[in-house]
Amino acid sequence: MTSQTNSGTGITTVYKVTGMTCGHCEGSVSQEVSAMAGVTSVKAVAATGLVTVVSAGPLDDEAVRAAVDEAGYELAGRA
């Protein structure tokens, strides 16, 4: 299984984030990652810790890590 796919709608990358426990957590992570340049869609799921990001181009993992840190959570890496 790959953590990054390229489709007609952009590049989809799935990240593992630790510390999310509720809908508020999902919203915080989604808001910070959505603010990144090129990001078109974010779906965070606290139950699994997975954050699916669709972007116009490849994202810098360190920039994603900084956004997740800003939300108060930890990026464990790509899922």
mmCIF file of N, CA and C in Angstrom, residues 2-77:
data_model
loop_
_atom_site.group_PDB
_atom_site.id
_atom_site.type_symbol
_atom_site.label_atom_id
_atom_site.label_comp_id
_atom_site.label_asym_id
_atom_site.label_seq_id
_atom_site.Cartn_x
_atom_site.Cartn_y
_atom_site.Cartn_z
ATOM 1 N N THR A 2 0.575 2.175 -0.858
ATOM 2 C CA THR A 2 1.327 3.421 -0.927
ATOM 3 C C THR A 2 0.586 4.511 -0.184
ATOM 4 N N SER A 3 1.329 5.457 0.330
ATOM 5 C CA SER A 3 0.694 6.530 1.085
ATOM 6 C C SER A 3 0.453 7.753 0.211
ATOM 7 N N GLN A 4 0.816 7.661 -1.078
ATOM 8 C CA GLN A 4 0.623 8.798 -1.965
ATOM 9 C C GLN A 4 0.169 8.296 -3.325
ATOM 10 N N THR A 5 -0.921 8.859 -3.824
ATOM 11 C CA THR A 5 -1.407 8.497 -5.145
ATOM 12 C C THR A 5 -1.697 9.758 -5.930
ATOM 13 N N ASN A 6 -1.579 9.644 -7.238
ATOM 14 C CA ASN A 6 -1.828 10.781 -8.107
ATOM 15 C C ASN A 6 -3.068 10.472 -8.933
ATOM 16 N N SER A 7 -4.050 11.336 -8.847
ATOM 17 C CA SER A 7 -5.281 11.140 -9.615
ATOM 18 C C SER A 7 -5.583 12.411 -10.386
ATOM 19 N N GLY A 8 -6.648 12.396 -11.132
ATOM 20 C CA GLY A 8 -7.031 13.564 -11.900
ATOM 21 C C GLY A 8 -7.385 14.757 -11.042
ATOM 22 N N THR A 9 -7.668 14.530 -9.772
ATOM 23 C CA THR A 9 -8.057 15.628 -8.885
ATOM 24 C C THR A 9 -6.901 16.121 -8.024
ATOM 25 N N GLY A 10 -5.721 15.537 -8.186
ATOM 26 C CA GLY A 10 -4.560 15.968 -7.408
ATOM 27 C C GLY A 10 -3.852 14.785 -6.785
ATOM 28 N N ILE A 11 -2.919 15.083 -5.917
ATOM 29 C CA ILE A 11 -2.144 14.054 -5.235
ATOM 30 C C ILE A 11 -2.752 13.811 -3.859
ATOM 31 N N THR A 12 -3.030 12.551 -3.562
ATOM 32 C CA THR A 12 -3.593 12.189 -2.265
ATOM 33 C C THR A 12 -2.498 11.544 -1.420
ATOM 34 N N THR A 13 -2.276 12.093 -0.231
ATOM 35 C CA THR A 13 -1.275 11.563 0.693
ATOM 36 C C THR A 13 -1.954 11.298 2.025
ATOM 37 N N VAL A 14 -1.660 10.146 2.629
ATOM 38 C CA VAL A 14 -2.247 9.789 3.913
ATOM 39 C C VAL A 14 -1.147 9.821 4.974
ATOM 40 N N TYR A 15 -1.415 10.557 6.044
ATOM 41 C CA TYR A 15 -0.476 10.704 7.153
ATOM 42 C C TYR A 15 -1.055 10.081 8.418
ATOM 43 N N LYS A 16 -0.182 9.661 9.305
ATOM 44 C CA LYS A 16 -0.585 9.153 10.630
ATOM 45 C C LYS A 16 -0.265 10.255 11.639
ATOM 46 N N VAL A 17 -1.296 10.663 12.399
ATOM 47 C CA VAL A 17 -1.152 11.710 13.408
ATOM 48 C C VAL A 17 -1.539 11.122 14.759
ATOM 49 N N THR A 18 -0.705 11.352 15.764
ATOM 50 C CA THR A 18 -1.011 10.845 17.098
ATOM 51 C C THR A 18 -1.569 11.957 17.969
ATOM 52 N N GLY A 19 -2.439 11.557 18.899
ATOM 53 C CA GLY A 19 -2.989 12.490 19.872
ATOM 54 C C GLY A 19 -4.400 12.957 19.595
ATOM 55 N N MET A 20 -4.938 12.689 18.404
ATOM 56 C CA MET A 20 -6.312 13.105 18.110
ATOM 57 C C MET A 20 -7.281 12.157 18.806
ATOM 58 N N THR A 21 -8.260 12.725 19.525
ATOM 59 C CA THR A 21 -9.219 11.896 20.244
ATOM 60 C C THR A 21 -10.680 12.246 19.960
ATOM 61 N N CYS A 22 -10.930 13.357 19.253
ATOM 62 C CA CYS A 22 -12.322 13.796 19.084
ATOM 63 C C CYS A 22 -12.490 14.654 17.831
ATOM 64 N N GLY A 23 -13.706 15.071 17.603
ATOM 65 C CA GLY A 23 -14.021 15.922 16.462
ATOM 66 C C GLY A 23 -13.298 17.252 16.502
ATOM 67 N N HIS A 24 -13.109 17.808 17.693
ATOM 68 C CA HIS A 24 -12.383 19.070 17.816
ATOM 69 C C HIS A 24 -10.943 18.887 17.347
ATOM 70 N N CYS A 25 -10.340 17.751 17.702
ATOM 71 C CA CYS A 25 -8.972 17.434 17.273
ATOM 72 C C CYS A 25 -8.912 17.371 15.747
ATOM 73 N N GLU A 26 -9.888 16.676 15.155
ATOM 74 C CA GLU A 26 -9.939 16.557 13.703
ATOM 75 C C GLU A 26 -10.018 17.935 13.051
ATOM 76 N N GLY A 27 -10.849 18.798 13.608
ATOM 77 C CA GLY A 27 -11.015 20.145 13.066
ATOM 78 C C GLY A 27 -9.753 20.979 13.170
ATOM 79 N N SER A 28 -9.054 20.864 14.291
ATOM 80 C CA SER A 28 -7.815 21.625 14.488
ATOM 81 C C SER A 28 -6.751 21.220 13.473
ATOM 82 N N VAL A 29 -6.573 19.915 13.309
ATOM 83 C CA VAL A 29 -5.576 19.416 12.353
ATOM 84 C C VAL A 29 -5.986 19.803 10.935
ATOM 85 N N SER A 30 -7.250 19.614 10.605
ATOM 86 C CA SER A 30 -7.738 19.941 9.261
ATOM 87 C C SER A 30 -7.535 21.414 8.942
ATOM 88 N N GLN A 31 -7.822 22.279 9.901
ATOM 89 C CA GLN A 31 -7.691 23.725 9.691
ATOM 90 C C GLN A 31 -6.245 24.111 9.406
ATOM 91 N N GLU A 32 -5.315 23.601 10.184
ATOM 92 C CA GLU A 32 -3.908 23.953 9.993
ATOM 93 C C GLU A 32 -3.361 23.414 8.677
ATOM 94 N N VAL A 33 -3.672 22.155 8.357
ATOM 95 C CA VAL A 33 -3.155 21.558 7.122
ATOM 96 C C VAL A 33 -3.824 22.206 5.905
ATOM 97 N N SER A 34 -5.103 22.543 6.013
ATOM 98 C CA SER A 34 -5.818 23.185 4.909
ATOM 99 C C SER A 34 -5.221 24.534 4.538
ATOM 100 N N ALA A 35 -4.578 25.192 5.486
ATOM 101 C CA ALA A 35 -3.996 26.512 5.250
ATOM 102 C C ALA A 35 -2.711 26.431 4.419
ATOM 103 N N MET A 36 -2.181 25.243 4.225
ATOM 104 C CA MET A 36 -0.955 25.086 3.441
ATOM 105 C C MET A 36 -1.224 25.340 1.958
ATOM 106 N N ALA A 37 -0.260 25.966 1.300
ATOM 107 C CA ALA A 37 -0.385 26.255 -0.131
ATOM 108 C C ALA A 37 -0.530 24.963 -0.923
ATOM 109 N N GLY A 38 -1.510 24.943 -1.833
ATOM 110 C CA GLY A 38 -1.708 23.800 -2.705
ATOM 111 C C GLY A 38 -2.652 22.742 -2.185
ATOM 112 N N VAL A 39 -3.011 22.816 -0.900
ATOM 113 C CA VAL A 39 -3.906 21.815 -0.322
ATOM 114 C C VAL A 39 -5.339 22.124 -0.746
ATOM 115 N N THR A 40 -6.018 21.114 -1.282
ATOM 116 C CA THR A 40 -7.397 21.311 -1.731
ATOM 117 C C THR A 40 -8.422 20.604 -0.852
ATOM 118 N N SER A 41 -7.976 19.596 -0.084
ATOM 119 C CA SER A 41 -8.906 18.843 0.747
ATOM 120 C C SER A 41 -8.151 18.158 1.881
ATOM 121 N N VAL A 42 -8.772 18.132 3.074
ATOM 122 C CA VAL A 42 -8.194 17.434 4.228
ATOM 123 C C VAL A 42 -9.304 16.691 4.940
ATOM 124 N N LYS A 43 -9.057 15.431 5.269
ATOM 125 C CA LYS A 43 -10.004 14.662 6.076
ATOM 126 C C LYS A 43 -9.222 13.984 7.184
ATOM 127 N N ALA A 44 -9.473 14.406 8.425
ATOM 128 C CA ALA A 44 -8.825 13.821 9.600
ATOM 129 C C ALA A 44 -9.826 12.928 10.315
ATOM 130 N N VAL A 45 -9.371 11.744 10.755
ATOM 131 C CA VAL A 45 -10.231 10.795 11.464
ATOM 132 C C VAL A 45 -9.538 10.433 12.776
ATOM 133 N N ALA A 46 -10.092 10.931 13.881
ATOM 134 C CA ALA A 46 -9.482 10.709 15.194
ATOM 135 C C ALA A 46 -9.412 9.231 15.552
ATOM 136 N N ALA A 47 -10.438 8.463 15.195
ATOM 137 C CA ALA A 47 -10.502 7.051 15.574
ATOM 138 C C ALA A 47 -9.334 6.243 15.016
ATOM 139 N N THR A 48 -8.862 6.617 13.828
ATOM 140 C CA THR A 48 -7.765 5.884 13.199
ATOM 141 C C THR A 48 -6.444 6.640 13.264
ATOM 142 N N GLY A 49 -6.516 7.955 13.494
ATOM 143 C CA GLY A 49 -5.319 8.781 13.480
ATOM 144 C C GLY A 49 -4.856 9.120 12.078
ATOM 145 N N LEU A 50 -5.679 8.809 11.092
ATOM 146 C CA LEU A 50 -5.279 9.058 9.705
ATOM 147 C C LEU A 50 -5.783 10.406 9.218
ATOM 148 N N VAL A 51 -4.907 11.095 8.494
ATOM 149 C CA VAL A 51 -5.247 12.379 7.892
ATOM 150 C C VAL A 51 -4.972 12.248 6.396
ATOM 151 N N THR A 52 -6.027 12.358 5.597
ATOM 152 C CA THR A 52 -5.908 12.238 4.151
ATOM 153 C C THR A 52 -5.894 13.640 3.560
ATOM 154 N N VAL A 53 -4.843 13.939 2.802
ATOM 155 C CA VAL A 53 -4.655 15.275 2.239
ATOM 156 C C VAL A 53 -4.611 15.170 0.723
ATOM 157 N N VAL A 54 -5.416 15.988 0.050
ATOM 158 C CA VAL A 54 -5.368 16.092 -1.399
ATOM 159 C C VAL A 54 -4.757 17.446 -1.719
ATOM 160 N N SER A 55 -3.749 17.433 -2.589
ATOM 161 C CA SER A 55 -3.042 18.670 -2.929
ATOM 162 C C SER A 55 -2.766 18.737 -4.429
ATOM 163 N N ALA A 56 -2.539 19.943 -4.900
ATOM 164 C CA ALA A 56 -2.263 20.147 -6.320
ATOM 165 C C ALA A 56 -0.915 19.561 -6.715
ATOM 166 N N GLY A 57 0.023 19.521 -5.789
ATOM 167 C CA GLY A 57 1.347 18.973 -6.052
ATOM 168 C C GLY A 57 1.871 18.288 -4.807
ATOM 169 N N PRO A 58 3.067 17.716 -4.888
ATOM 170 C CA PRO A 58 3.643 17.047 -3.720
ATOM 171 C C PRO A 58 3.844 18.021 -2.558
ATOM 172 N N LEU A 59 3.593 17.548 -1.352
ATOM 173 C CA LEU A 59 3.776 18.380 -0.160
ATOM 174 C C LEU A 59 5.090 18.025 0.523
ATOM 175 N N ASP A 60 5.702 19.011 1.134
ATOM 176 C CA ASP A 60 6.903 18.795 1.923
ATOM 177 C C ASP A 60 6.472 18.213 3.273
ATOM 178 N N ASP A 61 6.977 17.026 3.594
ATOM 179 C CA ASP A 61 6.570 16.369 4.838
ATOM 180 C C ASP A 61 6.889 17.218 6.064
ATOM 181 N N GLU A 62 7.974 17.973 6.023
ATOM 182 C CA GLU A 62 8.321 18.821 7.168
ATOM 183 C C GLU A 62 7.335 19.976 7.319
ATOM 184 N N ALA A 63 6.807 20.482 6.217
ATOM 185 C CA ALA A 63 5.788 21.537 6.279
ATOM 186 C C ALA A 63 4.491 20.978 6.868
ATOM 187 N N VAL A 64 4.151 19.741 6.493
ATOM 188 C CA VAL A 64 2.963 19.090 7.058
ATOM 189 C C VAL A 64 3.183 18.880 8.557
ATOM 190 N N ARG A 65 4.390 18.424 8.920
ATOM 191 C CA ARG A 65 4.719 18.214 10.336
ATOM 192 C C ARG A 65 4.556 19.518 11.125
ATOM 193 N N ALA A 66 5.016 20.630 10.559
ATOM 194 C CA ALA A 66 4.903 21.926 11.232
ATOM 195 C C ALA A 66 3.441 22.330 11.414
ATOM 196 N N ALA A 67 2.607 22.068 10.415
ATOM 197 C CA ALA A 67 1.184 22.395 10.504
ATOM 198 C C ALA A 67 0.505 21.556 11.580
ATOM 199 N N VAL A 68 0.829 20.263 11.621
ATOM 200 C CA VAL A 68 0.246 19.364 12.629
ATOM 201 C C VAL A 68 0.724 19.771 14.022
ATOM 202 N N ASP A 69 2.009 20.119 14.144
ATOM 203 C CA ASP A 69 2.550 20.602 15.427
ATOM 204 C C ASP A 69 1.824 21.861 15.886
ATOM 205 N N GLU A 70 1.557 22.756 14.939
ATOM 206 C CA GLU A 70 0.865 24.014 15.261
ATOM 207 C C GLU A 70 -0.531 23.731 15.820
ATOM 208 N N ALA A 71 -1.154 22.644 15.342
ATOM 209 C CA ALA A 71 -2.480 22.260 15.832
ATOM 210 C C ALA A 71 -2.408 21.588 17.199
ATOM 211 N N GLY A 72 -1.180 21.212 17.611
ATOM 212 C CA GLY A 72 -1.015 20.607 18.927
ATOM 213 C C GLY A 72 -0.908 19.089 18.926
ATOM 214 N N TYR A 73 -0.603 18.512 17.760
ATOM 215 C CA TYR A 73 -0.527 17.061 17.632
ATOM 216 C C TYR A 73 0.806 16.682 17.011
ATOM 217 N N GLU A 74 1.052 15.374 16.883
ATOM 218 C CA GLU A 74 2.336 14.913 16.370
ATOM 219 C C GLU A 74 2.162 14.089 15.115
ATOM 220 N N LEU A 75 2.919 14.442 14.088
ATOM 221 C CA LEU A 75 2.919 13.675 12.840
ATOM 222 C C LEU A 75 3.856 12.485 13.017
ATOM 223 N N ALA A 76 3.287 11.286 12.917
ATOM 224 C CA ALA A 76 4.083 10.069 13.063
ATOM 225 C C ALA A 76 4.731 9.680 11.739
ATOM 226 N N GLY A 77 4.238 10.222 10.641
ATOM 227 C CA GLY A 77 4.776 9.912 9.317
ATOM 228 C C GLY A 77 3.660 9.600 8.353
#
